[in-house]
Amino acid sequence: AQSVTQPDIHITVSEGASLELRCNYSYGATPYLFWYVQSPGQGLQLLLKYFSGDTLVQGIKGFEAEFKRSQSSFNLRKPSVHWSDAAEYFCAVGTYNTDKLIFGTGTRLQVFP
Amino acid sequence: KAGVTQTPRYLIKTRGQQVTLSCSPISGHRSVSWYQQTPGQGLQFLFEYFSETQRNKGNFPGRFSGRQFSNSRSEMNVSTLELGDSALYLCASSSGQDYGYTFGSGTRLTVV
């Protein structure tokens, strides 16, 4: 069965520092991978997605993620965090030919000035 | 281009009642899926509709049901509400898997 693990429940960084949020997935074939961000009381906003091709994916708001098949990982990175990046981040895996996403438990990002 | 619209934004219901939530997808999107988000269980898939047909269903009791209309708008219904049904219900639409999924702002359901 497909699953997604986000090992970090809560991360705190200083504004301007670099960020890496971890995501590991379990899926038998090449997965569709997503990162979403959620502000309090809001829906989910798509940051980036990976289906195939270049394993380094660029997204919105300066985020990028790298797909590493050998490690079953899809970590999200940002070189310099802004206070407005404080939110909850969800990694998700999609199964081929179905519109069903399996989400990780999320990582809450706190940014200190 | 309008996003995914969910109505209402907030609902308060009493145990035993039923509730209907609505989702209008982005124009041209034929796939609509529903998710329940709670602090304890996180984001869980409820069901997905494509061209008025339910293609996938999550592991929820039969009290949870849904449908999709010919204009792709979708509704989900929860009957005999329980306290544990209190959650943020999110709807997502898609024009194809390769394009990703756009979520609405959700409906916050509180069961008292």
PDB file of C-alpha atoms in Angstrom:
ATOM      1  CA  ALA A   1       0.000   0.000   0.000  1.00  0.00           C
ATOM      2  CA  GLN A   2       1.099   3.522  -0.650  1.00  0.00           C
ATOM      3  CA  SER A   3       2.231   5.640   2.259  1.00  0.00           C
ATOM      4  CA  VAL A   4       4.012   8.888   2.954  1.00  0.00           C
ATOM      5  CA  THR A   5       6.188   9.690   5.943  1.00  0.00           C
ATOM      6  CA  GLN A   6       7.119  13.155   7.066  1.00  0.00           C
ATOM      7  CA  PRO A   7       9.421  12.511   9.992  1.00  0.00           C
ATOM      8  CA  ASP A   8       9.514  16.074  11.284  1.00  0.00           C
ATOM      9  CA  ILE A   9       6.321  17.228  12.980  1.00  0.00           C
ATOM     10  CA  HIS A  10       7.583  20.695  13.788  1.00  0.00           C
ATOM     11  CA  ILE A  11      10.556  22.680  12.492  1.00  0.00           C
ATOM     12  CA  THR A  12      11.715  26.090  13.619  1.00  0.00           C
ATOM     13  CA  VAL A  13      14.104  28.201  11.570  1.00  0.00           C
ATOM     14  CA  SER A  14      15.304  31.765  11.587  1.00  0.00           C
ATOM     15  CA  GLU A  15      14.304  34.075   8.792  1.00  0.00           C
ATOM     16  CA  GLY A  16      16.927  33.949   6.050  1.00  0.00           C
ATOM     17  CA  ALA A  17      18.088  30.465   6.965  1.00  0.00           C
ATOM     18  CA  SER A  18      17.864  27.536   4.566  1.00  0.00           C
ATOM     19  CA  LEU A  19      15.150  24.946   4.889  1.00  0.00           C
ATOM     20  CA  GLU A  20      14.760  21.277   4.096  1.00  0.00           C
ATOM     21  CA  LEU A  21      11.591  19.352   4.830  1.00  0.00           C
ATOM     22  CA  ARG A  22      11.827  15.605   4.546  1.00  0.00           C
ATOM     23  CA  CYS A  23       9.415  13.272   2.817  1.00  0.00           C
ATOM     24  CA  ASN A  24       9.683   9.527   2.240  1.00  0.00           C
ATOM     25  CA  TYR A  25       7.157   7.528   0.299  1.00  0.00           C
ATOM     26  CA  SER A  26       6.258   3.936  -0.284  1.00  0.00           C
ATOM     27  CA  TYR A  27       4.874   3.009  -3.672  1.00  0.00           C
ATOM     28  CA  GLY A  28       5.537   0.122  -6.010  1.00  0.00           C
ATOM     29  CA  ALA A  29       5.870   2.082  -9.214  1.00  0.00           C
ATOM     30  CA  THR A  30       7.065   5.527 -10.197  1.00  0.00           C
ATOM     31  CA  PRO A  31       4.995   7.830  -8.057  1.00  0.00           C
ATOM     32  CA  TYR A  32       3.364  11.135  -8.685  1.00  0.00           C
ATOM     33  CA  LEU A  33       4.678  13.363  -5.905  1.00  0.00           C
ATOM     34  CA  PHE A  34       3.401  16.649  -4.580  1.00  0.00           C
ATOM     35  CA  TRP A  35       4.146  19.246  -1.977  1.00  0.00           C
ATOM     36  CA  TYR A  36       1.312  21.392  -0.643  1.00  0.00           C
ATOM     37  CA  VAL A  37       1.266  24.242   1.845  1.00  0.00           C
ATOM     38  CA  GLN A  38      -1.590  25.130   4.164  1.00  0.00           C
ATOM     39  CA  SER A  39      -2.035  28.320   6.140  1.00  0.00           C
ATOM     40  CA  PRO A  40      -4.274  28.183   9.227  1.00  0.00           C
ATOM     41  CA  GLY A  41      -7.923  27.719   8.355  1.00  0.00           C
ATOM     42  CA  GLN A  42      -7.198  27.578   4.653  1.00  0.00           C
ATOM     43  CA  GLY A  43      -7.130  24.993   1.921  1.00  0.00           C
ATOM     44  CA  LEU A  44      -4.040  23.478   0.344  1.00  0.00           C
ATOM     45  CA  GLN A  45      -1.895  25.308  -2.161  1.00  0.00           C
ATOM     46  CA  LEU A  46       0.226  23.328  -4.593  1.00  0.00           C
ATOM     47  CA  LEU A  47       3.918  24.213  -4.331  1.00  0.00           C
ATOM     48  CA  LEU A  48       5.298  21.768  -6.857  1.00  0.00           C
ATOM     49  CA  LYS A  49       4.824  18.345  -8.383  1.00  0.00           C
ATOM     50  CA  TYR A  50       6.890  15.572  -9.895  1.00  0.00           C
ATOM     51  CA  PHE A  51       5.733  13.069 -12.479  1.00  0.00           C
ATOM     52  CA  SER A  52       8.779  12.175 -14.516  1.00  0.00           C
ATOM     53  CA  GLY A  53      11.868  13.638 -16.101  1.00  0.00           C
ATOM     54  CA  ASP A  54      14.239  15.966 -14.315  1.00  0.00           C
ATOM     55  CA  THR A  55      14.451  14.898 -10.694  1.00  0.00           C
ATOM     56  CA  LEU A  56      14.960  18.473  -9.448  1.00  0.00           C
ATOM     57  CA  VAL A  57      11.652  20.270  -9.579  1.00  0.00           C
ATOM     58  CA  GLN A  58      11.140  24.000  -9.220  1.00  0.00           C
ATOM     59  CA  GLY A  59       7.995  25.327  -7.640  1.00  0.00           C
ATOM     60  CA  ILE A  60       6.360  28.538  -6.575  1.00  0.00           C
ATOM     61  CA  LYS A  61       7.599  30.872  -3.838  1.00  0.00           C
ATOM     62  CA  GLY A  62      11.227  29.833  -4.396  1.00  0.00           C
ATOM     63  CA  PHE A  63      10.758  26.216  -3.336  1.00  0.00           C
ATOM     64  CA  GLU A  64      12.346  23.222  -5.015  1.00  0.00           C
ATOM     65  CA  ALA A  65      12.277  19.488  -4.391  1.00  0.00           C
ATOM     66  CA  GLU A  66      14.451  16.610  -5.457  1.00  0.00           C
ATOM     67  CA  PHE A  67      13.168  13.151  -6.265  1.00  0.00           C
ATOM     68  CA  LYS A  68      15.587  10.409  -5.231  1.00  0.00           C
ATOM     69  CA  ARG A  69      14.320   7.012  -6.276  1.00  0.00           C
ATOM     70  CA  SER A  70      17.064   5.109  -4.453  1.00  0.00           C
ATOM     71  CA  GLN A  71      16.062   6.727  -1.171  1.00  0.00           C
ATOM     72  CA  SER A  72      12.310   6.895  -1.874  1.00  0.00           C
ATOM     73  CA  SER A  73      12.487  10.536  -0.934  1.00  0.00           C
ATOM     74  CA  PHE A  74      11.125  13.833  -2.190  1.00  0.00           C
ATOM     75  CA  ASN A  75      12.552  16.499   0.099  1.00  0.00           C
ATOM     76  CA  LEU A  76      11.471  20.110  -0.142  1.00  0.00           C
ATOM     77  CA  ARG A  77      14.074  22.859   0.035  1.00  0.00           C
ATOM     78  CA  LYS A  78      14.301  26.617   0.100  1.00  0.00           C
ATOM     79  CA  PRO A  79      17.594  28.518   0.286  1.00  0.00           C
ATOM     80  CA  SER A  80      16.317  31.442   2.331  1.00  0.00           C
ATOM     81  CA  VAL A  81      13.125  31.316   4.376  1.00  0.00           C
ATOM     82  CA  HIS A  82      10.813  34.310   4.760  1.00  0.00           C
ATOM     83  CA  TRP A  83       8.501  34.909   7.714  1.00  0.00           C
ATOM     84  CA  SER A  84       5.540  34.434   5.375  1.00  0.00           C
ATOM     85  CA  ASP A  85       6.615  30.816   4.793  1.00  0.00           C
ATOM     86  CA  ALA A  86       5.359  29.862   8.247  1.00  0.00           C
ATOM     87  CA  ALA A  87       2.631  27.302   7.600  1.00  0.00           C
ATOM     88  CA  GLU A  88       2.041  23.566   7.488  1.00  0.00           C
ATOM     89  CA  TYR A  89       3.584  21.595   4.653  1.00  0.00           C
ATOM     90  CA  PHE A  90       2.234  18.342   3.300  1.00  0.00           C
ATOM     91  CA  CYS A  91       3.888  15.830   1.050  1.00  0.00           C
ATOM     92  CA  ALA A  92       1.585  13.586  -0.978  1.00  0.00           C
ATOM     93  CA  VAL A  93       1.841  10.654  -3.341  1.00  0.00           C
ATOM     94  CA  GLY A  94      -0.591  10.051  -6.163  1.00  0.00           C
ATOM     95  CA  THR A  95      -1.280   6.702  -7.729  1.00  0.00           C
ATOM     96  CA  TYR A  96      -1.220   6.269 -11.474  1.00  0.00           C
ATOM     97  CA  ASN A  97      -4.516   6.849 -13.214  1.00  0.00           C
ATOM     98  CA  THR A  98      -6.500   7.618 -10.077  1.00  0.00           C
ATOM     99  CA  ASP A  99      -7.140  11.012  -8.575  1.00  0.00           C
ATOM    100  CA  LYS A 100      -6.434   9.852  -5.065  1.00  0.00           C
ATOM    101  CA  LEU A 101      -3.705  11.417  -2.970  1.00  0.00           C
ATOM    102  CA  ILE A 102      -2.095   9.872   0.080  1.00  0.00           C
ATOM    103  CA  PHE A 103      -0.843  12.589   2.390  1.00  0.00           C
ATOM    104  CA  GLY A 104       1.842  12.634   5.004  1.00  0.00           C
ATOM    105  CA  THR A 105       1.056  13.908   8.460  1.00  0.00           C
ATOM    106  CA  GLY A 106       2.515  17.312   7.714  1.00  0.00           C
ATOM    107  CA  THR A 107       5.371  19.440   9.020  1.00  0.00           C
ATOM    108  CA  ARG A 108       4.594  22.674  10.810  1.00  0.00           C
ATOM    109  CA  LEU A 109       7.150  25.361   9.997  1.00  0.00           C
ATOM    110  CA  GLN A 110       7.742  28.204  12.400  1.00  0.00           C
ATOM    111  CA  VAL A 111       9.929  31.125  11.334  1.00  0.00           C
ATOM    112  CA  PHE A 112      11.619  33.415  13.838  1.00  0.00           C
ATOM    113  CA  PRO A 113      12.620  36.953  12.806  1.00  0.00           C
TER     114      PRO A 113
ATOM    115  CA  LYS B   1     -10.048  32.023 -13.660  1.00  0.00           C
ATOM    116  CA  ALA B   2     -12.120  31.173 -10.611  1.00  0.00           C
ATOM    117  CA  GLY B   3     -10.722  28.597  -8.220  1.00  0.00           C
ATOM    118  CA  VAL B   4     -12.452  25.725  -6.491  1.00  0.00           C
ATOM    119  CA  THR B   5     -15.419  27.035  -4.533  1.00  0.00           C
ATOM    120  CA  GLN B   6     -16.736  25.262  -1.473  1.00  0.00           C
ATOM    121  CA  THR B   7     -19.911  26.221   0.314  1.00  0.00           C
ATOM    122  CA  PRO B   8     -20.659  26.844   3.037  1.00  0.00           C
ATOM    123  CA  ARG B   9     -17.382  27.811   4.731  1.00  0.00           C
ATOM    124  CA  TYR B  10     -18.654  26.980   8.201  1.00  0.00           C
ATOM    125  CA  LEU B  11     -21.379  24.710   9.524  1.00  0.00           C
ATOM    126  CA  ILE B  12     -22.556  23.778  12.975  1.00  0.00           C
ATOM    127  CA  LYS B  13     -24.789  20.732  13.228  1.00  0.00           C
ATOM    128  CA  THR B  14     -26.204  18.591  16.000  1.00  0.00           C
ATOM    129  CA  ARG B  15     -25.477  14.906  16.422  1.00  0.00           C
ATOM    130  CA  GLY B  16     -27.865  12.766  14.411  1.00  0.00           C
ATOM    131  CA  GLN B  17     -28.526  15.413  11.792  1.00  0.00           C
ATOM    132  CA  GLN B  18     -27.376  15.207   8.207  1.00  0.00           C
ATOM    133  CA  VAL B  19     -25.384  17.715   6.193  1.00  0.00           C
ATOM    134  CA  THR B  20     -24.666  18.440   2.541  1.00  0.00           C
ATOM    135  CA  LEU B  21     -21.512  20.190   1.390  1.00  0.00           C
ATOM    136  CA  SER B  22     -21.018  21.631  -2.060  1.00  0.00           C
ATOM    137  CA  CYS B  23     -18.001  21.958  -4.322  1.00  0.00           C
ATOM    138  CA  SER B  24     -17.769  23.815  -7.625  1.00  0.00           C
ATOM    139  CA  PRO B  25     -14.600  22.850  -9.493  1.00  0.00           C
ATOM    140  CA  ILE B  26     -12.529  24.993 -11.769  1.00  0.00           C
ATOM    141  CA  SER B  27     -14.232  25.411 -15.113  1.00  0.00           C
ATOM    142  CA  GLY B  28     -13.256  22.521 -17.390  1.00  0.00           C
ATOM    143  CA  HIS B  29     -12.145  20.224 -14.598  1.00  0.00           C
ATOM    144  CA  ARG B  30     -14.041  16.956 -14.659  1.00  0.00           C
ATOM    145  CA  SER B  31     -12.478  15.253 -11.671  1.00  0.00           C
ATOM    146  CA  VAL B  32     -13.522  16.167  -8.152  1.00  0.00           C
ATOM    147  CA  SER B  33     -12.216  14.513  -5.022  1.00  0.00           C
ATOM    148  CA  TRP B  34     -13.020  15.008  -1.345  1.00  0.00           C
ATOM    149  CA  TYR B  35     -10.823  14.828   1.730  1.00  0.00           C
ATOM    150  CA  GLN B  36     -11.436  14.992   5.446  1.00  0.00           C
ATOM    151  CA  GLN B  37      -8.864  16.748   7.608  1.00  0.00           C
ATOM    152  CA  THR B  38      -8.758  16.279  11.366  1.00  0.00           C
ATOM    153  CA  PRO B  39      -5.986  16.885  13.910  1.00  0.00           C
ATOM    154  CA  GLY B  40      -5.923  13.215  14.849  1.00  0.00           C
ATOM    155  CA  GLN B  41      -6.170  11.501  11.464  1.00  0.00           C
ATOM    156  CA  GLY B  42      -4.725  14.141   9.175  1.00  0.00           C
ATOM    157  CA  LEU B  43      -5.835  14.314   5.561  1.00  0.00           C
ATOM    158  CA  GLN B  44      -7.841  11.312   4.471  1.00  0.00           C
ATOM    159  CA  PHE B  45      -9.313  10.578   1.063  1.00  0.00           C
ATOM    160  CA  LEU B  46     -13.088  10.238   0.994  1.00  0.00           C
ATOM    161  CA  PHE B  47     -14.002   9.692  -2.655  1.00  0.00           C
ATOM    162  CA  GLU B  48     -13.408  10.867  -6.182  1.00  0.00           C
ATOM    163  CA  TYR B  49     -15.785  11.529  -9.039  1.00  0.00           C
ATOM    164  CA  PHE B  50     -15.143  11.815 -12.739  1.00  0.00           C
ATOM    165  CA  SER B  51     -17.879  12.554 -15.253  1.00  0.00           C
ATOM    166  CA  GLU B  52     -20.603  11.815 -12.686  1.00  0.00           C
ATOM    167  CA  THR B  53     -19.116   8.422 -11.772  1.00  0.00           C
ATOM    168  CA  GLN B  54     -17.473   7.543  -8.503  1.00  0.00           C
ATOM    169  CA  ARG B  55     -14.065   6.139  -9.419  1.00  0.00           C
ATOM    170  CA  ASN B  56     -12.532   5.688  -6.000  1.00  0.00           C
ATOM    171  CA  LYS B  57     -13.721   5.533  -2.441  1.00  0.00           C
ATOM    172  CA  GLY B  58     -11.789   5.798   0.780  1.00  0.00           C
ATOM    173  CA  ASN B  59     -12.264   3.855   3.965  1.00  0.00           C
ATOM    174  CA  PHE B  60     -15.216   5.702   5.430  1.00  0.00           C
ATOM    175  CA  PRO B  61     -18.581   4.365   6.600  1.00  0.00           C
ATOM    176  CA  GLY B  62     -21.615   4.411   4.359  1.00  0.00           C
ATOM    177  CA  ARG B  63     -22.892   7.523   6.148  1.00  0.00           C
ATOM    178  CA  PHE B  64     -20.547   9.420   3.863  1.00  0.00           C
ATOM    179  CA  SER B  65     -21.762   9.688   0.308  1.00  0.00           C
ATOM    180  CA  GLY B  66     -21.323  11.942  -2.644  1.00  0.00           C
ATOM    181  CA  ARG B  67     -22.378  12.672  -6.143  1.00  0.00           C
ATOM    182  CA  GLN B  68     -21.356  14.689  -9.151  1.00  0.00           C
ATOM    183  CA  PHE B  69     -23.594  16.541 -11.530  1.00  0.00           C
ATOM    184  CA  SER B  70     -23.316  16.954 -15.284  1.00  0.00           C
ATOM    185  CA  ASN B  71     -21.697  20.376 -14.817  1.00  0.00           C
ATOM    186  CA  SER B  72     -18.999  18.677 -12.658  1.00  0.00           C
ATOM    187  CA  ARG B  73     -20.212  20.294  -9.454  1.00  0.00           C
ATOM    188  CA  SER B  74     -20.125  17.849  -6.605  1.00  0.00           C
ATOM    189  CA  GLU B  75     -21.851  17.391  -3.291  1.00  0.00           C
ATOM    190  CA  MET B  76     -21.023  15.226  -0.358  1.00  0.00           C
ATOM    191  CA  ASN B  77     -23.518  14.169   2.263  1.00  0.00           C
ATOM    192  CA  VAL B  78     -22.986  12.930   5.773  1.00  0.00           C
ATOM    193  CA  SER B  79     -25.965  11.376   7.503  1.00  0.00           C
ATOM    194  CA  THR B  80     -26.485  10.667  11.180  1.00  0.00           C
ATOM    195  CA  LEU B  81     -23.699  12.987  12.219  1.00  0.00           C
ATOM    196  CA  GLU B  82     -21.347  11.987  15.008  1.00  0.00           C
ATOM    197  CA  LEU B  83     -19.060  14.182  17.081  1.00  0.00           C
ATOM    198  CA  GLY B  84     -16.082  12.594  15.319  1.00  0.00           C
ATOM    199  CA  ASP B  85     -17.270  13.953  11.986  1.00  0.00           C
ATOM    200  CA  SER B  86     -16.156  17.413  13.046  1.00  0.00           C
ATOM    201  CA  ALA B  87     -13.460  18.281  10.547  1.00  0.00           C
ATOM    202  CA  LEU B  88     -12.349  20.452   7.689  1.00  0.00           C
ATOM    203  CA  TYR B  89     -13.712  18.962   4.477  1.00  0.00           C
ATOM    204  CA  LEU B  90     -11.648  19.789   1.425  1.00  0.00           C
ATOM    205  CA  CYS B  91     -12.554  19.431  -2.196  1.00  0.00           C
ATOM    206  CA  ALA B  92     -10.030  19.271  -5.022  1.00  0.00           C
ATOM    207  CA  SER B  93     -10.492  19.417  -8.769  1.00  0.00           C
ATOM    208  CA  SER B  94      -8.257  18.372 -11.603  1.00  0.00           C
ATOM    209  CA  SER B  95      -8.143  18.466 -15.385  1.00  0.00           C
ATOM    210  CA  GLY B  96      -5.816  15.512 -15.477  1.00  0.00           C
ATOM    211  CA  GLN B  97      -3.357  13.919 -13.140  1.00  0.00           C
ATOM    212  CA  ASP B  98      -0.354  15.547 -14.802  1.00  0.00           C
ATOM    213  CA  TYR B  99      -1.681  18.983 -13.959  1.00  0.00           C
ATOM    214  CA  GLY B 100      -2.059  18.420 -10.251  1.00  0.00           C
ATOM    215  CA  TYR B 101      -4.970  19.095  -7.997  1.00  0.00           C
ATOM    216  CA  THR B 102      -6.394  22.455  -6.950  1.00  0.00           C
ATOM    217  CA  PHE B 103      -8.004  22.585  -3.535  1.00  0.00           C
ATOM    218  CA  GLY B 104     -10.786  24.773  -2.263  1.00  0.00           C
ATOM    219  CA  SER B 105     -10.681  26.587   1.071  1.00  0.00           C
ATOM    220  CA  GLY B 106     -12.770  23.892   2.688  1.00  0.00           C
ATOM    221  CA  THR B 107     -15.903  23.635   4.777  1.00  0.00           C
ATOM    222  CA  ARG B 108     -15.388  23.591   8.524  1.00  0.00           C
ATOM    223  CA  LEU B 109     -18.014  21.277  10.026  1.00  0.00           C
ATOM    224  CA  THR B 110     -18.583  21.269  13.752  1.00  0.00           C
ATOM    225  CA  VAL B 111     -20.882  18.649  15.252  1.00  0.00           C
ATOM    226  CA  VAL B 112     -22.202  19.421  18.724  1.00  0.00           C
TER     227      VAL B 112
END
